Short mmCIF file of C-alpha atoms in Angstrom, two decimals:
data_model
loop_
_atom_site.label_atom_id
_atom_site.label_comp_id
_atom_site.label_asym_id
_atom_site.label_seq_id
_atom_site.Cartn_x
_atom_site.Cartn_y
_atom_site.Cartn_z
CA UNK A 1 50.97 59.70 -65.19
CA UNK A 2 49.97 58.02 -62.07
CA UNK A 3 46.78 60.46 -61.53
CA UNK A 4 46.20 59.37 -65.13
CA UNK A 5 46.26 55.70 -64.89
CA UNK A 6 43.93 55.90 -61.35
CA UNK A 7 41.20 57.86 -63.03
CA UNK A 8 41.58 55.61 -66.15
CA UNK A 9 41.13 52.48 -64.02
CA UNK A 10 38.47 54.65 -62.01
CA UNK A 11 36.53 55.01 -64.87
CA UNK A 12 36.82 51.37 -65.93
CA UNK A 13 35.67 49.95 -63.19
CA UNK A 14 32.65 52.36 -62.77
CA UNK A 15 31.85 51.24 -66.48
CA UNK A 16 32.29 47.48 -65.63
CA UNK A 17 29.79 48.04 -62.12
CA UNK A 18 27.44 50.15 -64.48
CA UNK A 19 27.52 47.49 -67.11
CA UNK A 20 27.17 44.58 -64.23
CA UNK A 21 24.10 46.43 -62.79
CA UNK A 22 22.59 46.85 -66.14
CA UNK A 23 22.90 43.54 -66.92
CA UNK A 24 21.75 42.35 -63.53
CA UNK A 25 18.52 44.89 -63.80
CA UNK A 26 17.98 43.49 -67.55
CA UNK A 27 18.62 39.87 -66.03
CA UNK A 28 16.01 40.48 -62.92
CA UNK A 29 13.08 41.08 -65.73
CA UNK A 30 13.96 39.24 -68.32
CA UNK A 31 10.90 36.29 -68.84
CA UNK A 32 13.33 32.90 -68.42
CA UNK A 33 11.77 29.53 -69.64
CA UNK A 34 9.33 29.58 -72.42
CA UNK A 35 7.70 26.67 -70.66
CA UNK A 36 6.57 26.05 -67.14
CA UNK A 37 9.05 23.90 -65.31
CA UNK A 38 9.00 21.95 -62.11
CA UNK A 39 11.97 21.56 -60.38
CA UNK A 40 13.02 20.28 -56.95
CA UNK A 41 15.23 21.82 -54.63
CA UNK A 42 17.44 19.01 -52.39
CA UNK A 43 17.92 19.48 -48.21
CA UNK A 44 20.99 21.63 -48.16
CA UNK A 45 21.37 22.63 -51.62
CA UNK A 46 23.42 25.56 -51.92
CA UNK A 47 23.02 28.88 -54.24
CA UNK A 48 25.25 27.96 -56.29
CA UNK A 49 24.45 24.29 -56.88
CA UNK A 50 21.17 25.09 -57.54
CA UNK A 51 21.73 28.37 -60.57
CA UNK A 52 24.52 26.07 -61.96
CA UNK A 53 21.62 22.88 -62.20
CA UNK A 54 19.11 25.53 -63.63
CA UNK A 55 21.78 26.98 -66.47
CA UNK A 56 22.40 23.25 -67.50
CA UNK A 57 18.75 22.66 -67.48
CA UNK A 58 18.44 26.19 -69.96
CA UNK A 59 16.23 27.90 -67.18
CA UNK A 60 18.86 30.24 -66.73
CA UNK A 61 21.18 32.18 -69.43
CA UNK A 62 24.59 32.16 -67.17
CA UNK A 63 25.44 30.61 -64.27
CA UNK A 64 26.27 33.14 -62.22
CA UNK A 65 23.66 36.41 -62.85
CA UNK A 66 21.26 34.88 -59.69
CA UNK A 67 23.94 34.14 -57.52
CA UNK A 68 25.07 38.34 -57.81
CA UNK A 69 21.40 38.99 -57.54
CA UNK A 70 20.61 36.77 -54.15
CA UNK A 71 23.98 38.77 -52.38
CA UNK A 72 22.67 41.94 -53.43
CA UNK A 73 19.76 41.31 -51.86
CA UNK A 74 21.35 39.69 -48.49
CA UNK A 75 19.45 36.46 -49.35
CA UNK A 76 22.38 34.18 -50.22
CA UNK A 77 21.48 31.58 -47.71
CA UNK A 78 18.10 31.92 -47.73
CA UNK A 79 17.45 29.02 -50.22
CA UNK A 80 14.19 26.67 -49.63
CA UNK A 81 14.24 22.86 -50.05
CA UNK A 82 11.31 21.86 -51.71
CA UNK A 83 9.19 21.02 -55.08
CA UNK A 84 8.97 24.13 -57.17
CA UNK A 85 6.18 25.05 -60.22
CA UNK A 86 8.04 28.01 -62.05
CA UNK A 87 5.43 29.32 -64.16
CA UNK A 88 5.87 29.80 -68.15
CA UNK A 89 7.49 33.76 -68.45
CA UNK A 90 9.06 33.94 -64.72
CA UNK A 91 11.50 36.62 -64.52
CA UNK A 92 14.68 35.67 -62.63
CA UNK A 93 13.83 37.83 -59.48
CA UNK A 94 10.35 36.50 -59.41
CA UNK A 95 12.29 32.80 -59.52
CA UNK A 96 14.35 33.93 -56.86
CA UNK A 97 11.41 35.20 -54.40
CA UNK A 98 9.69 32.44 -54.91
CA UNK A 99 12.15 29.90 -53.83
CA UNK A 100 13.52 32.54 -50.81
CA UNK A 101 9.72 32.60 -49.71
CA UNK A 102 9.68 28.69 -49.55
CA UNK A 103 6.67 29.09 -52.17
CA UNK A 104 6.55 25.33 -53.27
CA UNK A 105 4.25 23.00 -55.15
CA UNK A 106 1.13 21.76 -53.08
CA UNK A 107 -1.23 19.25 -54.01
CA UNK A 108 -4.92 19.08 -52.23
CA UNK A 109 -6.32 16.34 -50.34
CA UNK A 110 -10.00 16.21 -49.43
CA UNK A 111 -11.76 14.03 -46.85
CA UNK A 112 -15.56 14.19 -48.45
CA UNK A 113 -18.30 14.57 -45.63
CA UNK A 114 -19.70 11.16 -44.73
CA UNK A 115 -16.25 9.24 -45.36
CA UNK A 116 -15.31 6.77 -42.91
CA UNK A 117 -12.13 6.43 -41.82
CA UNK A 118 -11.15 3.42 -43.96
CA UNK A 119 -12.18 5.72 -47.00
CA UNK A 120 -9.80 8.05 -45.76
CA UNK A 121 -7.11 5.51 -46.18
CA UNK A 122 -7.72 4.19 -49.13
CA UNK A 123 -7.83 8.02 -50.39
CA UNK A 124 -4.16 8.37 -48.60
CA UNK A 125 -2.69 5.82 -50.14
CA UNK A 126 -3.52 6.84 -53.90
CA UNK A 127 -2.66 10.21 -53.18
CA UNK A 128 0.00 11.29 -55.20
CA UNK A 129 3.60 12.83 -53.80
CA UNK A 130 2.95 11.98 -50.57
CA UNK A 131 5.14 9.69 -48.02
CA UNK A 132 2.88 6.98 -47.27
CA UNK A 133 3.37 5.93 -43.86
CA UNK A 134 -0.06 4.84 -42.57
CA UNK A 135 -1.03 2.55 -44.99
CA UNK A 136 1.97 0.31 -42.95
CA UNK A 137 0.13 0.58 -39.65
CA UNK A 138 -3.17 -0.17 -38.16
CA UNK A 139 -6.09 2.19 -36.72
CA UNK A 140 -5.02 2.15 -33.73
CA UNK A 141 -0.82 2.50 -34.27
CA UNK A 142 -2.59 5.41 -36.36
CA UNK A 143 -4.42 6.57 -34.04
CA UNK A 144 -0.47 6.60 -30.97
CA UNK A 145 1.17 8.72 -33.54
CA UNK A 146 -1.05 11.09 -33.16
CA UNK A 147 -0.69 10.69 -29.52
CA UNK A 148 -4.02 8.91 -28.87
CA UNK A 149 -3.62 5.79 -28.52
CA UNK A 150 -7.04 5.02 -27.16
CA UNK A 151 -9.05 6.51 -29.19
CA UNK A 152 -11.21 4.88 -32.03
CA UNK A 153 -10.67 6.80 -34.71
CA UNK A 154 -13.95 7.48 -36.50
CA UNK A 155 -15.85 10.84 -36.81
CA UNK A 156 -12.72 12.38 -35.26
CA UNK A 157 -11.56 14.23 -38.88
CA UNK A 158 -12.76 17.12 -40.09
CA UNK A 159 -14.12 17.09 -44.15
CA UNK A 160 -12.17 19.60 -45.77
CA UNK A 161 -9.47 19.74 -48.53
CA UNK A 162 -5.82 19.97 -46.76
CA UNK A 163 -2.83 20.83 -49.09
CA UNK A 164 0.70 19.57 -48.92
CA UNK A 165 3.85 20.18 -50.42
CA UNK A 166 5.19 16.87 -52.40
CA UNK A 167 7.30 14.32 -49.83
CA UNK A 168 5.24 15.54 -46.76
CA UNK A 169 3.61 12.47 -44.53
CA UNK A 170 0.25 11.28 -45.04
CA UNK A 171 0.52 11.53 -41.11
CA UNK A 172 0.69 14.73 -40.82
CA UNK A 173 -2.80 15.29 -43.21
CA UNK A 174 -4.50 13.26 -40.61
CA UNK A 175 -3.35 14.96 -38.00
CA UNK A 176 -4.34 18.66 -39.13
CA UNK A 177 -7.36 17.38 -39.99
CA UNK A 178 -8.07 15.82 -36.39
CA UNK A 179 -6.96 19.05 -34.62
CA UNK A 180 -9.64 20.83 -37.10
CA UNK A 181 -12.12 18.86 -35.89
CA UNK A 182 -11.40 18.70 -31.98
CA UNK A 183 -10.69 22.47 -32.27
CA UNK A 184 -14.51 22.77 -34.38
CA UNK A 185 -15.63 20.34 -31.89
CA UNK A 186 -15.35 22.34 -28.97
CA UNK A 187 -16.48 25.32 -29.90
CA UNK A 188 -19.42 24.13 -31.46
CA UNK A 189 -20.04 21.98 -27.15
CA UNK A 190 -19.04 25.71 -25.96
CA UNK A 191 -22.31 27.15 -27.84
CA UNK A 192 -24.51 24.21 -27.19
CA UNK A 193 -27.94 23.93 -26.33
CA UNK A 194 -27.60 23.31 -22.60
CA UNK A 195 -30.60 21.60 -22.59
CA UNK A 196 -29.12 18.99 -24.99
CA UNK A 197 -29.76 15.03 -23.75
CA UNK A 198 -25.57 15.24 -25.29
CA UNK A 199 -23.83 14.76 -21.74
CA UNK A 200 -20.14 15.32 -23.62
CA UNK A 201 -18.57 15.79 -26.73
CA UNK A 202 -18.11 12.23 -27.73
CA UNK A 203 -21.98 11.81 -27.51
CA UNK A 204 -21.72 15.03 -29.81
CA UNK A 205 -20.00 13.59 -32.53
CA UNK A 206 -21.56 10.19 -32.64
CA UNK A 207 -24.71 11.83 -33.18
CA UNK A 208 -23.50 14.04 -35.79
CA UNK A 209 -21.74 11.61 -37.76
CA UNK A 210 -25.89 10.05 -37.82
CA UNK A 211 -27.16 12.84 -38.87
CA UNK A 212 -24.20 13.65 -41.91
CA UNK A 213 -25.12 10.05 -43.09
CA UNK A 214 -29.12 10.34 -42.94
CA UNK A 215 -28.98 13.42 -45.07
CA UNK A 216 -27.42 15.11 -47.39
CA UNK A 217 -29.59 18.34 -47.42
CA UNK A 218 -28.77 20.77 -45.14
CA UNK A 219 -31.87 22.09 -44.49
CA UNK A 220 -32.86 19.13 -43.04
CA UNK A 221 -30.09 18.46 -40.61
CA UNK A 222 -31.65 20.37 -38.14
CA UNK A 223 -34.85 17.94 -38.12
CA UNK A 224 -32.86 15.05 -38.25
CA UNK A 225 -31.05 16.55 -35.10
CA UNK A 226 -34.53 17.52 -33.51
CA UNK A 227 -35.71 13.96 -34.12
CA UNK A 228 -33.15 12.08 -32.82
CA UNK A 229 -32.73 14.17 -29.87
CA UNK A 230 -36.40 13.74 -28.94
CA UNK A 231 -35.62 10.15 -28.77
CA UNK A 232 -32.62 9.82 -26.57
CA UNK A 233 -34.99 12.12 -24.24
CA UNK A 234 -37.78 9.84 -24.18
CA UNK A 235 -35.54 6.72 -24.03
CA UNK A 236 -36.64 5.44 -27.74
CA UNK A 237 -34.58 3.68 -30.16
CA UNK A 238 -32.92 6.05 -32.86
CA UNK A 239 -33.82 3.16 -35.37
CA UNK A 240 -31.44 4.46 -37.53
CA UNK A 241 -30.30 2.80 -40.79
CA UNK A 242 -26.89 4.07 -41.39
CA UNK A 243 -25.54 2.58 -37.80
CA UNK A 244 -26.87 -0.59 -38.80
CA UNK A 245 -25.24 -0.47 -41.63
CA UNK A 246 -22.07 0.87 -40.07
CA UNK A 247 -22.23 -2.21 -37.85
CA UNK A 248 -22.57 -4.64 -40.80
CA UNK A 249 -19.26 -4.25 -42.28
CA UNK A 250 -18.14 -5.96 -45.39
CA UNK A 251 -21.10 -7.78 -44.45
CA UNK A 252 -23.44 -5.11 -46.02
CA UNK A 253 -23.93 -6.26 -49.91
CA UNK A 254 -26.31 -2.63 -50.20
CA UNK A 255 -29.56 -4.56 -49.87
CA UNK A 256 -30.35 -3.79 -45.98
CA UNK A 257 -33.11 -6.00 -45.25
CA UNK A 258 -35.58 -6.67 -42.23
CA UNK A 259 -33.47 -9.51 -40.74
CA UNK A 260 -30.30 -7.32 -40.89
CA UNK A 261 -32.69 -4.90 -38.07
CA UNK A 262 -32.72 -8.07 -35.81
CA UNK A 263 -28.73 -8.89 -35.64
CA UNK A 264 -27.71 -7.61 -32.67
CA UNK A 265 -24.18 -5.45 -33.38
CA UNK A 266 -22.79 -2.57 -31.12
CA UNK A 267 -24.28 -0.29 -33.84
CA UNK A 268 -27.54 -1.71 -34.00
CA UNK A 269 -29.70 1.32 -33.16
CA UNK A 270 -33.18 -1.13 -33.89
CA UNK A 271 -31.76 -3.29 -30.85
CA UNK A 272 -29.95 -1.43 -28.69
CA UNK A 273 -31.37 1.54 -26.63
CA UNK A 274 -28.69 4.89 -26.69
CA UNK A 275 -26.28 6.04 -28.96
CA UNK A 276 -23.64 3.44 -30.73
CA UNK A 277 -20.27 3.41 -29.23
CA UNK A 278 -18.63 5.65 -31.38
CA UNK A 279 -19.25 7.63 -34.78
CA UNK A 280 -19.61 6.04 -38.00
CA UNK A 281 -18.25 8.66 -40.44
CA UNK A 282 -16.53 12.17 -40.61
CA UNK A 283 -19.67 14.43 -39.74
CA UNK A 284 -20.00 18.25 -41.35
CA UNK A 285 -19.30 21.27 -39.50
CA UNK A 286 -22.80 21.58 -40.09
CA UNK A 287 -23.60 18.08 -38.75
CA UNK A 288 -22.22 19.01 -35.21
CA UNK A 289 -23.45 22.12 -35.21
CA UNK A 290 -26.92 20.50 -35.97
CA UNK A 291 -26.27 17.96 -33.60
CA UNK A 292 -25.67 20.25 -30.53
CA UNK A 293 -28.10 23.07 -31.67
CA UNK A 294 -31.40 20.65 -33.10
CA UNK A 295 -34.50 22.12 -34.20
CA UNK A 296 -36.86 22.54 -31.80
CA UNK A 297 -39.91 20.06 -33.06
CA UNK A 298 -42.11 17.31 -31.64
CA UNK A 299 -41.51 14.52 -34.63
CA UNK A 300 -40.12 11.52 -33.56
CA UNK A 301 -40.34 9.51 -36.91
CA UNK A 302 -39.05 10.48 -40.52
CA UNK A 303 -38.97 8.74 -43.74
CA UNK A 304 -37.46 9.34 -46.68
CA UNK A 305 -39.32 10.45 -50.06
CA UNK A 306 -37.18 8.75 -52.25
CA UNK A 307 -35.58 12.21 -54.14
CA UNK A 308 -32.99 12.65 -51.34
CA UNK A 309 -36.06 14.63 -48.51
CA UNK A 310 -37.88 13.03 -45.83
CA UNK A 311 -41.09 13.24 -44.30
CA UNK A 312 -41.48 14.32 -40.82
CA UNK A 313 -44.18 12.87 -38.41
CA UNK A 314 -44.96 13.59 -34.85
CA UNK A 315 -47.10 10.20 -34.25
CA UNK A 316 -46.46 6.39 -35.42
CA UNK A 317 -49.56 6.52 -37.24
CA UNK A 318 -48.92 9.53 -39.18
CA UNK A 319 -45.47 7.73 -40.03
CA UNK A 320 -46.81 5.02 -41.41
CA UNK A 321 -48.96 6.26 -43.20
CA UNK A 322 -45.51 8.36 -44.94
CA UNK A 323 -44.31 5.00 -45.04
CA UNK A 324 -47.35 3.60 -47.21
CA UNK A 325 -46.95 7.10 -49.61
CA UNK A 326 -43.08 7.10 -50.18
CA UNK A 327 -41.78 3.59 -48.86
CA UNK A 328 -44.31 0.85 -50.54
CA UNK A 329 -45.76 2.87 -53.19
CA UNK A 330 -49.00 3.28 -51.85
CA UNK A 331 -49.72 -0.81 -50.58
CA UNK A 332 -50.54 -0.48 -47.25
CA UNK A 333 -49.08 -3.20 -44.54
CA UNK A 334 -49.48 -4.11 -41.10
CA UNK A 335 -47.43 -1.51 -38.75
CA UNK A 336 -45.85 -4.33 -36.83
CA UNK A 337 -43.87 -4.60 -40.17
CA UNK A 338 -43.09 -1.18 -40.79
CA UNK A 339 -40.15 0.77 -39.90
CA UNK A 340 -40.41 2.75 -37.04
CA UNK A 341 -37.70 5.89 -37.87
#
């Protein structure tokens, strides 16, 4: 009788595991929510918390199916805080992998070649599901969280489209995005021209940040480089609009005109005889590249053609000649009024 009764519960309870595990399998496949979902997992939520919050929410059909699952897969504990997209037809175990694997939500953020940096803030600040902690502090309070204090911080952060997972610090965007750039930086001064006028990386970036702003083709950037570089070795002035600019301000109402060239500024590249002290916008990889690897050419003057190219000359004459073609629609001028790069 006893024999009897053991191999009758036996039996039950290898029908009960055999029903659990088909259910579980059937579970594990099953397509959940008809619609996609977002859903955000708290710091320290536990397994159970979080299937009971999905059943109520009718993500889940029990509250208890994706708990069994996560133990028999040793992964009990292995929940992820964090904002979660669960995609119209996820099956439970694909739900479950996905928020083991830490596979949350991320939104993009992209610093556009030629920003400054006060276009990168503004950009932080209506960024969406971000903390916004910069937009409280100044350049340079910016600048001592990221553990340079001294450092101005334009041209130091590298164009490129960062993603981060909702609640992260706007901080931390800037800061991969300066380590891109030092990191680019140097191994761009590693390859260098040796021959280069550049005597370090600073001088690098300040000159490519003038070259990302003069053009936008990258064909060109070379020339531009080859130009500029010319220059600085014969002692000329770079003559270049965008630092003027740069130097302006809020000043600059997008007319620059002939007594803007004649204000003295830092930036002032029609006064002042060398490089400006610092970059005035977040330069290309292609910019610095250009910057430390120029064309090799013998123009010292360029103008542009009004359809986004420019004109190349070797001689003032020849420039201003360019000048007359693409500048003053064919009405020639003295030279002492003409621009000189």
């Amino acid at each position: 009788m006893l024999r009897s009764l053991f191999r009758l519960g036996l039996a039950s309870a290898l029908l009960g595991l055999l029903a659990l595990g088909s259910y579980l399998y059937w579970f594990s496949i099953h397509p959940l929510n008809p619609e996609p979902k977002i859903y955000v997992v708290k710091p320290g939520s536990s397994l159970r918390a979080f299937t009971t919050d999905l059943y109520e929410q009718n993500v889940l059909p029990d509250k208890f199916a994706l708990v069994w699952l996560a133990y028999l897969k040793g992964q009990s504990r292995d929940l992820k805080a964090g904002e979660y997209r669960f995609r119209k037809g996820i099956t439970a175990l694909e739900l479950l992998n996905q928020v083991i694997a830490g596979r949350v939500v991320e939104y993009p953020f992209t610093i556009i070649e030629g920003w400054t940096f006060q276009q990168i803030l503004q950009a932080l600040a209506a960024a969406p599901r971000l903390t916004h902690t910069a937009r409280e502090l100044g350049p340079r309070q910016i600048m001592a969280s990221l553990g340079y204090p001294n450092l101005h911080p334009e041209g130091h952060f590298y164009p490129d489209t960062y993603y981060y997972p909702g609640g992260m610090s706007d901080l931390l965007i800037l800061q991969r995005a300066f380590q891109k750039m030092d990191a680019h930086l140097q191994q761009e001064w590693e390859n260098r021209d040796k021959t280069s006028p550049l005597h370090n990386r600073d001088e690098a970036l300040i000159l490519a940040s003038i070259i990302e702003k003069e053009t936008a083709r990258a064909e060109e950037r070379g020339l531009i480089a080859g130009v500029m570089v010319n220059r600085l070795r014969k002692g000329m002035k770079l003559q270049t609009d965008p630092t003027v600019i740069y130097g302006m301000g809020e000043r600059f109402s997008g007319n620059l005109r002939s007594q803007d060239l004649k204000t003295y500024t830092p930036y002032n590249t029609y006064i002042i005889k060398a490089l400006p002290p610092t970059p005035i916008a977040m330069p290309s990889g292609d910019a610095v590249r250009a910057a430390l690897n120029p064309a090799v050419t013998k123009a010292l003057y360029f103008v542009s053609r009004g359809d986004g190219s420019h004109e190349f000359s070797e001689t003032l004459e020849q420039h201003n000649k360019a000048v007359i073609k693409y500048q003053l629609n064919g009405k020639a001028k003295t030279a002492a009024t003409m621009p000189q790069a």
